[in-house]
XYZ file of C-alpha atoms in Angstrom:
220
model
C 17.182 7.620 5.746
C 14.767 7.493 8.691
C 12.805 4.562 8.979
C 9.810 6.870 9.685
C 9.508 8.944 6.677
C 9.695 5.443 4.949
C 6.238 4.554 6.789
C 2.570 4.711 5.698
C 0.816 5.293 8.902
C -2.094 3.026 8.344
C -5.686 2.915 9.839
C -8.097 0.441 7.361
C -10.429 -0.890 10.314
C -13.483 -1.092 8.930
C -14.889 0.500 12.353
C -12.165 3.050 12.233
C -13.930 6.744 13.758
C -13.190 10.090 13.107
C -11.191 10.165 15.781
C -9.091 7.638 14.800
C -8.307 9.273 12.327
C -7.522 12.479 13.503
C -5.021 10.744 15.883
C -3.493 8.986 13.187
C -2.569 12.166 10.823
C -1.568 14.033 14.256
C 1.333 11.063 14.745
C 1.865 11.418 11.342
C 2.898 14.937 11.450
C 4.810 14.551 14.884
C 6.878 11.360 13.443
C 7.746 12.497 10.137
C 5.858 9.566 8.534
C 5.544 9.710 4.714
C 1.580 9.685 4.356
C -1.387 8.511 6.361
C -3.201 5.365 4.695
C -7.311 5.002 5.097
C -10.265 4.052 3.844
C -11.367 6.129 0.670
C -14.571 7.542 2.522
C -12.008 8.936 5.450
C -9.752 11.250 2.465
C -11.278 14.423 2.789
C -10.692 13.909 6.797
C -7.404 12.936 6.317
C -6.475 15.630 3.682
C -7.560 18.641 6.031
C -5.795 17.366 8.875
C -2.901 17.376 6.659
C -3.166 20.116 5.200
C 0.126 22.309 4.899
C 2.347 19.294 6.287
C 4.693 17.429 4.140
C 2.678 14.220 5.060
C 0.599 12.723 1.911
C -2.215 11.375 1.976
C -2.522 7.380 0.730
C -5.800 5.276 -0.025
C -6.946 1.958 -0.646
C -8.751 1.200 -4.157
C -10.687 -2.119 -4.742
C -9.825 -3.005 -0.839
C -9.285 -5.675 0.268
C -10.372 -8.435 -2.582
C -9.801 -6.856 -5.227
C -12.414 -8.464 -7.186
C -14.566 -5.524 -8.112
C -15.272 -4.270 -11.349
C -12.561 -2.415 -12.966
C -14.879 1.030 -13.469
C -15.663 0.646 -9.571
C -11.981 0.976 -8.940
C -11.251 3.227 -11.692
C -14.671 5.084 -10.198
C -13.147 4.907 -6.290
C -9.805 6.141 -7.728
C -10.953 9.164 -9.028
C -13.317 10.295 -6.245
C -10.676 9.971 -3.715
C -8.282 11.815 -6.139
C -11.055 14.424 -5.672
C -10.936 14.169 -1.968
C -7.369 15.642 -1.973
C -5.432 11.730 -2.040
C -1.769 11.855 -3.394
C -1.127 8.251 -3.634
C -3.840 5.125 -4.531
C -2.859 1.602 -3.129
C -4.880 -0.832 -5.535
C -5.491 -4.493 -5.108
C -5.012 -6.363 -8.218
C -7.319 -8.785 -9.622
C -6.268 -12.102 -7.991
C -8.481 -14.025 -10.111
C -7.899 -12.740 -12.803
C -4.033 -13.563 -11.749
C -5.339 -17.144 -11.037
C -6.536 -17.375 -14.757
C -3.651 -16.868 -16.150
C -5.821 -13.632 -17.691
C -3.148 -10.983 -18.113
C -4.774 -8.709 -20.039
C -7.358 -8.433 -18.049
C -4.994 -7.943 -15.395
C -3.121 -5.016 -17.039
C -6.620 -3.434 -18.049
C -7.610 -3.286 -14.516
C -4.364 -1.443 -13.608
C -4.304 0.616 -16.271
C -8.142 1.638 -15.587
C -6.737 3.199 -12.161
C -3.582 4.511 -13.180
C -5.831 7.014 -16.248
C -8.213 7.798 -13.107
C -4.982 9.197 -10.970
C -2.805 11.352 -13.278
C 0.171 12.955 -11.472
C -0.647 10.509 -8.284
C 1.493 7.737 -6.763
C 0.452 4.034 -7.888
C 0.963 1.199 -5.957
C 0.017 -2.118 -6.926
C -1.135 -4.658 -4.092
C -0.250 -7.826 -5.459
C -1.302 -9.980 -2.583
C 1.438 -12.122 -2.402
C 0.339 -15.038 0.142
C -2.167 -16.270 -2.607
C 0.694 -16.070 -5.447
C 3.365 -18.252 -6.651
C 6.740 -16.891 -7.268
C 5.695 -16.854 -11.040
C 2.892 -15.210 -10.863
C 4.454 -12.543 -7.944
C 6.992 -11.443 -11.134
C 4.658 -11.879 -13.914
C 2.074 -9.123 -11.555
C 5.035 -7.556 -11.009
C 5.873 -7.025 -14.930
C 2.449 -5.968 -15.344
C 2.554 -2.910 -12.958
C 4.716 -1.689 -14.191
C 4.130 -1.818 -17.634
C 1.023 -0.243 -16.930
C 2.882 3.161 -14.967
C 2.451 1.788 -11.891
C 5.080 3.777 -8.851
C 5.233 0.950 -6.567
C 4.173 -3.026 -6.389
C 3.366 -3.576 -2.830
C 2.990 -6.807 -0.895
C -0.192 -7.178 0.840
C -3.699 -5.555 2.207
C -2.728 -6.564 5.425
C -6.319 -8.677 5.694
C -5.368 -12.037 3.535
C -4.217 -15.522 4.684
C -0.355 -13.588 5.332
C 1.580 -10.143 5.091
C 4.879 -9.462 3.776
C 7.779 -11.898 3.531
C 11.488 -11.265 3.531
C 11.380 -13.754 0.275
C 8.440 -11.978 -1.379
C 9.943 -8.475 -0.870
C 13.390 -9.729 -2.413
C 11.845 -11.674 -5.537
C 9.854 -8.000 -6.059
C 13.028 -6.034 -6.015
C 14.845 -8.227 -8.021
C 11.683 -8.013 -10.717
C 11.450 -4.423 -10.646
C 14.994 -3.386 -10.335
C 15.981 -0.171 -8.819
C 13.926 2.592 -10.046
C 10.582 1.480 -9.422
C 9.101 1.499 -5.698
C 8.860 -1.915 -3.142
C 6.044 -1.563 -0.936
C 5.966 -4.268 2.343
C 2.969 -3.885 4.478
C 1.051 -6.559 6.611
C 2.288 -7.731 9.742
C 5.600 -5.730 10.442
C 5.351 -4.835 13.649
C 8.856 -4.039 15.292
C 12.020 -2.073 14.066
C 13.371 -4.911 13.714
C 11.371 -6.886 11.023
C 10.887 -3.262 9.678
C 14.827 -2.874 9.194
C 14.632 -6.455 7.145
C 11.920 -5.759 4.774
C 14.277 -2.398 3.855
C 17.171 -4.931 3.502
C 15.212 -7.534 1.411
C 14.332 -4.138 -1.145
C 11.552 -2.120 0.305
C 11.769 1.489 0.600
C 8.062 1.911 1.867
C 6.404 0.132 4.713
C 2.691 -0.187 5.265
C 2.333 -0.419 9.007
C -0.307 0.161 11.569
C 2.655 -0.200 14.099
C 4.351 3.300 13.153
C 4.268 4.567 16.002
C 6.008 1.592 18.244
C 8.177 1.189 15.275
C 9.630 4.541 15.229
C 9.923 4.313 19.296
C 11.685 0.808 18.721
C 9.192 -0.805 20.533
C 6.827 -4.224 19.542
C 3.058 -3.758 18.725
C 0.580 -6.059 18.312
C -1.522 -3.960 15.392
C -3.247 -6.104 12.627
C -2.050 -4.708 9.521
């Protein structure tokens, strides 16, 4: 498998334009990546650039804390569901994580997951403020609660994906649920060792330099 049509082309500046975001569906089309990932208010946009192409369309819920209510995400899910979004990345509750709360935290994920029938679910676990403990026990959660992929990071924490967190993911999951990596892979190379640690999607703002085997130096 291409390492492109693993890819979520990404664009989550908060001053990202229209334009932006034209150009980034337009590369998504011409590189085969497997969806486009913005801000909920830039779905519609995204969707009718899209529109025919085998490209989905990906947004953030609860970005980037997290720390929301549970009906604002569960709220945001559903109105970018409306918007024409196949897949929801949601940030988990972190606190909530922190308090050892884990009802609360399954609550929260199963709040989205009702607001997105049919849709892909990925879980950001935001693994640069977790311990390996809590990384599986978030892990356990998701997927208890339906969730299609457990994904590293937002990309706009204290770090992005590891090699280590990836691996400990996989391991948690097993084979049949998804591995998101995503913050700070910004080459082929550390692309080609997130897929080797257990990731079969990558979060990148770098698709395009990725996919030409060349470095970038984008954020997320």
């Amino acid at each position: 498998m291409k390492i492109s049509s693993m890819i979520d082309h990404t664009q989550l500046a908060a001053a990202a334009t229209r334009e932006q975001i034209v150009k980034l569906c337009s590369e998504a089309k011409e590189y085969g990546f497997a969806s486009v990932c913005v801000n909920s208010c830039r779905v519609a946009l995204a969707s009718s650039c899209l529109k025919g192409s085998p490209v989905k369309v990906c947004t953030v819920v609860g970005f980037p804390l997290g720390a929301m209510s549970t009906a604002a995400k569960a709220d945001e899910t559903a109105r970018a569901v409306a918007d024409g979004a196949d897949e929801i990345d949601m940030v988990i509750n972190v606190g909530y994580v922190k308090d050892g709360d884990w009802d609360a935290v399954r609550d929260d994920i199963a709040a989205v997951r009702a607001a997105c029938p049919g849709k892909t679910l990925k879980v950001i676990l935001e693994t640069c403020l977790l311990t390996d403990d809590e990384i599986v026990r978030a892990c356990r959660c998701s997927v208890a609660c339906g969730a299609d992929f457990v994904k590293t990071s937002t990309g706009f924490s204290t770090g992005g994906a590891t090699v280590e967190a990836v691996r400990l993911m996989r391991q948690t999951v097993g084979p049949d649920i998804g591995v998101k990596a995503s913050g700070g892979i910004r080459n082929a190379e550390s692309a080609k060792a997130m897929i080797e640690a257990g990731a079969n999607r990558l979060g990148c703002s770098a698709g395009v330099a990725i996919a030409r085997g060349e470095e970038s130096d984008a954020g997320y």
